[in-house]
Amino acid sequence: MGDRWFEDFAVGERWTSPPREVTAEDLAAFTRVSGDDHPLHAGPDAILQGPFGVAVAMGLLQGLGIHGDAVLGLLDTHWAYRRPVRVGDTLALEVTIVRARRTSSGDRGVVTRAMVLRNERGETVQEGTTAAMIAARGAGPDPVGRAFGTVGWAEALSDKTDLAADLASWDGTIGLRSGDDEVHLRVYRGRVIEVARRSPRGATFVLGADAATWLELVEAADNPFMRLAMAGRFTATGDGYEYLRLTSALHRLADAAREIA
């Protein structure tokens, strides 16, 4: 794949690595490097857990060519362990770009990757996200259609949405959050009159989800907003009554998000 700059990453891109078999040598190296000689990590049924999975994922990530000279540093990793990894398992890594945000300096950006490590049976053994600082070729501008939770995204969203039928007499502020990114839409009689990072009196309610959920929303064949909300993938904070009363308007906003993506 070669070195990639910040502009070369797009939210929604996916890759799957070639398979990699876990060997007895891996077990020995894991025990030696970690210093963990607990019986759980010895013998034919030994479990290779903890940092082993992250190390395998990073190795497979490099094999995909996603790392290169443009990578300025790794920022954070959030990892979950779902099933044991044992010698003889064959692992493959699935990678999805879920966030790409340029920094205020303009010469670099943060790219977040959702990663799923699966065994030969298709079972998820480990998963998580990792973010990296990537150098940019130029200073932008960047596409906003999948920059969930940003002012540019919300402005494009409001341009595509007619809320008059649902909110003809409503006066309030709808917050939309993607991970740590939050934006507020100030609504007056069905018209968005202001889009900002924060509103003076706060949002009436905030609809939030992680970036992977927003990505699933915009990429599904049909609008899955209600299904995702009922499954708890979207959550609301603030005035719950107003959130429920505005379900039709939120479904319309989801349609607009899908259109601009």
mmCIF file of C-alpha atoms in Angstrom:
data_model
loop_
_atom_site.group_PDB
_atom_site.id
_atom_site.type_symbol
_atom_site.label_atom_id
_atom_site.label_comp_id
_atom_site.label_asym_id
_atom_site.label_seq_id
_atom_site.Cartn_x
_atom_site.Cartn_y
_atom_site.Cartn_z
ATOM 1 C CA MET A 1 0.000 0.000 0.000
ATOM 2 C CA GLY A 2 2.949 2.338 0.587
ATOM 3 C CA ASP A 3 3.244 5.420 2.757
ATOM 4 C CA ARG A 4 0.008 7.338 3.170
ATOM 5 C CA TRP A 5 -0.406 10.965 4.198
ATOM 6 C CA PHE A 6 -3.325 12.319 6.185
ATOM 7 C CA GLU A 7 -5.257 13.232 3.022
ATOM 8 C CA ASP A 8 -5.004 9.641 1.787
ATOM 9 C CA PHE A 9 -7.256 8.315 4.564
ATOM 10 C CA ALA A 10 -11.040 8.372 4.232
ATOM 11 C CA VAL A 11 -13.581 7.470 6.897
ATOM 12 C CA GLY A 12 -15.113 4.128 5.941
ATOM 13 C CA GLU A 13 -12.014 2.611 4.294
ATOM 14 C CA ARG A 14 -11.502 -1.041 5.239
ATOM 15 C CA TRP A 15 -8.715 -3.587 4.973
ATOM 16 C CA THR A 16 -8.239 -7.197 6.059
ATOM 17 C CA SER A 17 -4.762 -8.571 6.693
ATOM 18 C CA PRO A 18 -3.453 -11.941 5.486
ATOM 19 C CA PRO A 19 -3.846 -14.675 8.158
ATOM 20 C CA ARG A 20 -1.101 -15.266 10.718
ATOM 21 C CA GLU A 21 -0.730 -18.498 12.698
ATOM 22 C CA VAL A 22 0.195 -18.283 16.391
ATOM 23 C CA THR A 23 3.255 -20.466 17.003
ATOM 24 C CA ALA A 24 5.028 -22.007 19.973
ATOM 25 C CA GLU A 25 7.811 -19.474 19.339
ATOM 26 C CA ASP A 26 5.238 -16.705 19.857
ATOM 27 C CA LEU A 27 4.330 -18.219 23.227
ATOM 28 C CA ALA A 28 7.987 -18.385 24.271
ATOM 29 C CA ALA A 29 8.629 -14.796 23.173
ATOM 30 C CA PHE A 30 5.468 -13.586 24.918
ATOM 31 C CA THR A 31 6.522 -15.258 28.183
ATOM 32 C CA ARG A 32 10.088 -13.952 27.914
ATOM 33 C CA VAL A 33 9.175 -10.347 27.085
ATOM 34 C CA SER A 34 6.261 -10.050 29.506
ATOM 35 C CA GLY A 35 8.054 -11.844 32.336
ATOM 36 C CA ASP A 36 4.740 -13.566 33.043
ATOM 37 C CA ASP A 37 5.420 -17.272 33.692
ATOM 38 C CA HIS A 38 2.035 -17.944 35.271
ATOM 39 C CA PRO A 39 0.807 -21.512 34.534
ATOM 40 C CA LEU A 40 -2.006 -19.929 32.501
ATOM 41 C CA HIS A 41 0.647 -19.054 29.901
ATOM 42 C CA ALA A 42 2.423 -22.424 29.830
ATOM 43 C CA GLY A 43 1.729 -25.856 28.376
ATOM 44 C CA PRO A 44 -0.371 -26.984 25.414
ATOM 45 C CA ASP A 45 -3.451 -25.012 26.489
ATOM 46 C CA ALA A 46 -1.566 -21.806 27.248
ATOM 47 C CA ILE A 47 -3.422 -18.538 26.690
ATOM 48 C CA LEU A 48 -1.589 -15.637 25.070
ATOM 49 C CA GLN A 49 -3.492 -12.635 26.323
ATOM 50 C CA GLY A 50 -2.757 -9.072 27.369
ATOM 51 C CA PRO A 51 -0.265 -7.225 25.172
ATOM 52 C CA PHE A 52 0.240 -10.179 22.834
ATOM 53 C CA GLY A 53 -2.921 -9.444 20.878
ATOM 54 C CA VAL A 54 -2.095 -5.754 20.562
ATOM 55 C CA ALA A 55 1.399 -6.634 19.328
ATOM 56 C CA VAL A 56 -0.026 -9.029 16.735
ATOM 57 C CA ALA A 57 -2.525 -6.396 15.610
ATOM 58 C CA MET A 58 0.199 -3.779 15.217
ATOM 59 C CA GLY A 59 2.346 -6.217 13.269
ATOM 60 C CA LEU A 60 -0.512 -7.052 10.913
ATOM 61 C CA LEU A 61 -1.271 -3.337 10.612
ATOM 62 C CA GLN A 62 2.264 -2.699 9.416
ATOM 63 C CA GLY A 63 1.881 -5.569 6.992
ATOM 64 C CA LEU A 64 -1.037 -3.695 5.440
ATOM 65 C CA GLY A 65 1.270 -0.735 4.840
ATOM 66 C CA ILE A 66 -0.797 1.676 6.919
ATOM 67 C CA HIS A 67 2.269 2.726 8.893
ATOM 68 C CA GLY A 68 5.061 4.641 7.203
ATOM 69 C CA ASP A 69 7.247 7.746 7.298
ATOM 70 C CA ALA A 70 4.196 10.019 7.489
ATOM 71 C CA VAL A 71 3.240 8.587 10.900
ATOM 72 C CA LEU A 72 4.417 11.093 13.500
ATOM 73 C CA GLY A 73 3.332 9.136 16.551
ATOM 74 C CA LEU A 74 0.775 6.828 18.162
ATOM 75 C CA LEU A 75 -1.645 8.642 20.471
ATOM 76 C CA ASP A 76 -3.791 6.108 22.288
ATOM 77 C CA THR A 77 -5.112 2.570 22.181
ATOM 78 C CA HIS A 78 -8.326 1.229 23.702
ATOM 79 C CA TRP A 79 -8.417 -2.563 23.687
ATOM 80 C CA ALA A 80 -10.820 -5.298 24.803
ATOM 81 C CA TYR A 81 -10.122 -9.023 25.203
ATOM 82 C CA ARG A 82 -13.043 -11.211 24.101
ATOM 83 C CA ARG A 83 -11.659 -14.756 23.776
ATOM 84 C CA PRO A 84 -8.391 -16.542 24.578
ATOM 85 C CA VAL A 85 -5.634 -16.777 21.972
ATOM 86 C CA ARG A 86 -3.763 -20.088 21.845
ATOM 87 C CA VAL A 87 -0.902 -21.657 19.901
ATOM 88 C CA GLY A 88 -2.288 -22.967 16.626
ATOM 89 C CA ASP A 89 -4.901 -20.247 16.223
ATOM 90 C CA THR A 90 -4.833 -18.356 12.931
ATOM 91 C CA LEU A 91 -5.535 -14.652 13.307
ATOM 92 C CA ALA A 92 -6.499 -11.956 10.833
ATOM 93 C CA LEU A 93 -6.984 -8.246 11.450
ATOM 94 C CA GLU A 94 -9.895 -6.188 10.117
ATOM 95 C CA VAL A 95 -9.247 -2.436 10.063
ATOM 96 C CA THR A 96 -11.762 0.371 9.483
ATOM 97 C CA ILE A 97 -10.973 4.093 9.422
ATOM 98 C CA VAL A 98 -13.623 5.673 11.671
ATOM 99 C CA ARG A 99 -12.257 9.183 12.223
ATOM 100 C CA ALA A 100 -9.924 11.600 10.426
ATOM 101 C CA ARG A 101 -9.501 15.111 11.851
ATOM 102 C CA ARG A 102 -6.929 17.701 10.845
ATOM 103 C CA THR A 103 -5.279 19.536 13.746
ATOM 104 C CA SER A 104 -5.482 23.311 14.126
ATOM 105 C CA SER A 105 -1.914 23.638 12.810
ATOM 106 C CA GLY A 106 -3.116 22.251 9.465
ATOM 107 C CA ASP A 107 0.046 20.280 8.734
ATOM 108 C CA ARG A 108 -1.088 17.014 10.321
ATOM 109 C CA GLY A 109 -4.185 15.122 11.420
ATOM 110 C CA VAL A 110 -5.395 12.383 13.743
ATOM 111 C CA VAL A 111 -6.567 9.147 12.128
ATOM 112 C CA THR A 112 -8.481 6.655 14.285
ATOM 113 C CA ARG A 113 -8.716 3.004 13.272
ATOM 114 C CA ALA A 114 -11.206 0.471 14.633
ATOM 115 C CA MET A 115 -9.579 -2.960 14.648
ATOM 116 C CA VAL A 116 -11.023 -6.441 15.098
ATOM 117 C CA LEU A 117 -8.758 -9.470 15.535
ATOM 118 C CA ARG A 118 -10.534 -12.682 14.487
ATOM 119 C CA ASN A 119 -9.524 -16.339 14.621
ATOM 120 C CA GLU A 120 -9.989 -18.940 11.876
ATOM 121 C CA ARG A 121 -13.544 -19.612 13.108
ATOM 122 C CA GLY A 122 -14.500 -15.975 12.572
ATOM 123 C CA GLU A 123 -14.723 -15.327 16.309
ATOM 124 C CA THR A 124 -13.641 -11.936 17.634
ATOM 125 C CA VAL A 125 -10.775 -12.565 20.049
ATOM 126 C CA GLN A 126 -9.714 -8.954 20.603
ATOM 127 C CA GLU A 127 -10.846 -5.555 19.363
ATOM 128 C CA GLY A 128 -10.322 -1.882 19.955
ATOM 129 C CA THR A 129 -9.294 1.442 18.487
ATOM 130 C CA THR A 130 -5.964 3.112 17.995
ATOM 131 C CA ALA A 131 -5.217 6.679 16.913
ATOM 132 C CA ALA A 132 -2.147 7.988 15.128
ATOM 133 C CA MET A 133 -0.858 11.438 14.226
ATOM 134 C CA ILE A 134 -0.261 11.532 10.462
ATOM 135 C CA ALA A 135 1.606 14.250 8.553
ATOM 136 C CA ALA A 136 -0.392 16.100 5.873
ATOM 137 C CA ARG A 137 0.689 17.210 2.416
ATOM 138 C CA GLY A 138 -1.214 20.496 2.582
ATOM 139 C CA ALA A 139 -3.579 22.497 4.737
ATOM 140 C CA GLY A 140 -6.954 21.350 3.379
ATOM 141 C CA PRO A 141 -9.853 21.916 3.123
ATOM 142 C CA ASP A 142 -11.094 18.404 3.912
ATOM 143 C CA PRO A 143 -14.406 16.698 3.083
ATOM 144 C CA VAL A 144 -17.019 17.162 5.828
ATOM 145 C CA GLY A 145 -19.568 14.493 4.866
ATOM 146 C CA ARG A 146 -18.146 11.970 7.356
ATOM 147 C CA ALA A 147 -16.552 14.363 9.836
ATOM 148 C CA PHE A 148 -19.206 13.398 12.381
ATOM 149 C CA GLY A 149 -19.682 15.789 15.299
ATOM 150 C CA THR A 150 -17.904 18.765 13.710
ATOM 151 C CA VAL A 151 -19.264 22.205 12.854
ATOM 152 C CA GLY A 152 -18.639 21.706 9.113
ATOM 153 C CA TRP A 153 -20.540 18.414 9.158
ATOM 154 C CA ALA A 154 -23.468 19.931 11.084
ATOM 155 C CA GLU A 155 -23.631 22.921 8.726
ATOM 156 C CA ALA A 156 -23.831 20.574 5.736
ATOM 157 C CA LEU A 157 -26.424 18.547 7.634
ATOM 158 C CA SER A 158 -28.630 21.569 8.332
ATOM 159 C CA ASP A 159 -28.411 22.671 4.679
ATOM 160 C CA LYS A 160 -29.873 19.301 3.648
ATOM 161 C CA THR A 161 -32.613 19.115 6.298
ATOM 162 C CA ASP A 162 -36.044 20.742 6.337
ATOM 163 C CA LEU A 163 -37.326 20.423 9.907
ATOM 164 C CA ALA A 164 -40.271 22.780 9.553
ATOM 165 C CA ALA A 165 -42.859 19.995 9.368
ATOM 166 C CA ASP A 166 -41.580 18.368 12.574
ATOM 167 C CA LEU A 167 -40.480 21.412 14.577
ATOM 168 C CA ALA A 168 -42.768 24.221 13.391
ATOM 169 C CA SER A 169 -43.281 25.509 16.927
ATOM 170 C CA TRP A 170 -40.161 24.136 18.613
ATOM 171 C CA ASP A 171 -37.442 26.336 20.068
ATOM 172 C CA GLY A 172 -34.369 24.591 21.444
ATOM 173 C CA THR A 173 -30.938 23.146 20.772
ATOM 174 C CA ILE A 174 -30.114 19.672 19.461
ATOM 175 C CA GLY A 175 -26.664 18.351 20.311
ATOM 176 C CA LEU A 176 -24.990 15.728 18.134
ATOM 177 C CA ARG A 177 -21.965 13.872 19.515
ATOM 178 C CA SER A 178 -19.542 11.434 17.903
ATOM 179 C CA GLY A 179 -17.048 10.158 20.449
ATOM 180 C CA ASP A 180 -15.494 13.292 21.970
ATOM 181 C CA ASP A 181 -16.714 15.582 19.160
ATOM 182 C CA GLU A 182 -19.924 17.482 19.857
ATOM 183 C CA VAL A 183 -21.793 20.137 17.912
ATOM 184 C CA HIS A 184 -25.007 22.071 18.693
ATOM 185 C CA LEU A 185 -27.824 23.009 16.295
ATOM 186 C CA ARG A 186 -29.886 25.938 17.543
ATOM 187 C CA VAL A 187 -33.426 25.549 16.189
ATOM 188 C CA TYR A 188 -36.135 28.190 16.019
ATOM 189 C CA ARG A 189 -39.525 27.269 14.552
ATOM 190 C CA GLY A 190 -38.179 24.469 12.444
ATOM 191 C CA ARG A 191 -35.160 26.326 11.119
ATOM 192 C CA VAL A 192 -31.555 25.866 12.194
ATOM 193 C CA ILE A 193 -30.405 29.400 12.961
ATOM 194 C CA GLU A 194 -26.970 28.618 14.411
ATOM 195 C CA VAL A 195 -24.410 25.816 14.387
ATOM 196 C CA ALA A 196 -21.647 25.944 16.996
ATOM 197 C CA ARG A 197 -19.374 23.813 19.112
ATOM 198 C CA ARG A 198 -21.364 24.886 22.148
ATOM 199 C CA SER A 199 -24.507 26.939 22.692
ATOM 200 C CA PRO A 200 -24.713 29.519 25.523
ATOM 201 C CA ARG A 201 -27.372 27.615 27.480
ATOM 202 C CA GLY A 202 -26.292 24.149 26.454
ATOM 203 C CA ALA A 203 -28.273 21.643 24.423
ATOM 204 C CA THR A 204 -31.849 20.662 25.168
ATOM 205 C CA PHE A 205 -30.598 17.120 24.651
ATOM 206 C CA VAL A 206 -27.555 15.487 23.041
ATOM 207 C CA LEU A 207 -27.786 12.480 20.736
ATOM 208 C CA GLY A 208 -24.518 10.585 20.874
ATOM 209 C CA ALA A 209 -22.741 7.489 19.582
ATOM 210 C CA ASP A 210 -19.241 6.353 18.743
ATOM 211 C CA ALA A 211 -17.805 7.023 15.300
ATOM 212 C CA ALA A 212 -18.307 3.408 14.206
ATOM 213 C CA THR A 213 -22.053 3.695 14.863
ATOM 214 C CA TRP A 214 -22.338 6.924 12.850
ATOM 215 C CA LEU A 215 -20.444 5.191 10.050
ATOM 216 C CA GLU A 216 -22.850 2.243 10.161
ATOM 217 C CA LEU A 217 -25.762 4.693 10.024
ATOM 218 C CA VAL A 218 -24.591 6.413 6.844
ATOM 219 C CA GLU A 219 -23.458 3.251 5.052
ATOM 220 C CA ALA A 220 -26.506 1.016 5.655
ATOM 221 C CA ALA A 221 -28.812 0.259 2.735
ATOM 222 C CA ASP A 222 -31.779 1.771 4.604
ATOM 223 C CA ASN A 223 -31.886 4.307 7.432
ATOM 224 C CA PRO A 224 -31.179 2.202 10.572
ATOM 225 C CA PHE A 225 -31.498 5.061 13.096
ATOM 226 C CA MET A 226 -34.425 3.609 15.062
ATOM 227 C CA ARG A 227 -32.882 0.133 15.137
ATOM 228 C CA LEU A 228 -29.552 1.469 16.381
ATOM 229 C CA ALA A 229 -31.288 3.668 18.962
ATOM 230 C CA MET A 230 -33.419 0.774 20.247
ATOM 231 C CA ALA A 231 -30.254 -1.333 20.550
ATOM 232 C CA GLY A 232 -28.631 1.352 22.706
ATOM 233 C CA ARG A 233 -26.026 2.235 20.096
ATOM 234 C CA PHE A 234 -27.320 5.823 20.120
ATOM 235 C CA THR A 235 -27.894 7.374 23.517
ATOM 236 C CA ALA A 236 -29.462 10.645 24.640
ATOM 237 C CA THR A 237 -28.545 12.899 27.544
ATOM 238 C CA GLY A 238 -30.456 15.936 28.743
ATOM 239 C CA ASP A 239 -34.214 16.322 28.355
ATOM 240 C CA GLY A 240 -35.428 12.802 27.584
ATOM 241 C CA TYR A 241 -38.992 13.929 26.954
ATOM 242 C CA GLU A 242 -37.906 16.350 24.236
ATOM 243 C CA TYR A 243 -35.649 13.691 22.727
ATOM 244 C CA LEU A 244 -38.583 11.275 22.399
ATOM 245 C CA ARG A 245 -40.878 14.011 21.104
ATOM 246 C CA LEU A 246 -38.399 14.857 18.338
ATOM 247 C CA THR A 247 -37.847 11.285 17.102
ATOM 248 C CA SER A 248 -39.270 12.105 13.664
ATOM 249 C CA ALA A 249 -36.961 15.122 13.311
ATOM 250 C CA LEU A 250 -33.933 13.036 14.359
ATOM 251 C CA HIS A 251 -34.835 10.408 11.784
ATOM 252 C CA ARG A 252 -34.923 13.210 9.205
ATOM 253 C CA LEU A 253 -31.476 14.397 10.353
ATOM 254 C CA ALA A 254 -30.216 10.827 9.974
ATOM 255 C CA ASP A 255 -31.520 10.825 6.394
ATOM 256 C CA ALA A 256 -29.591 14.042 5.754
ATOM 257 C CA ALA A 257 -26.415 12.568 7.305
ATOM 258 C CA ARG A 258 -26.707 9.630 4.923
ATOM 259 C CA GLU A 259 -27.198 11.957 1.956
ATOM 260 C CA ILE A 260 -24.133 14.112 2.595
ATOM 261 C CA ALA A 261 -21.912 11.106 3.374
#
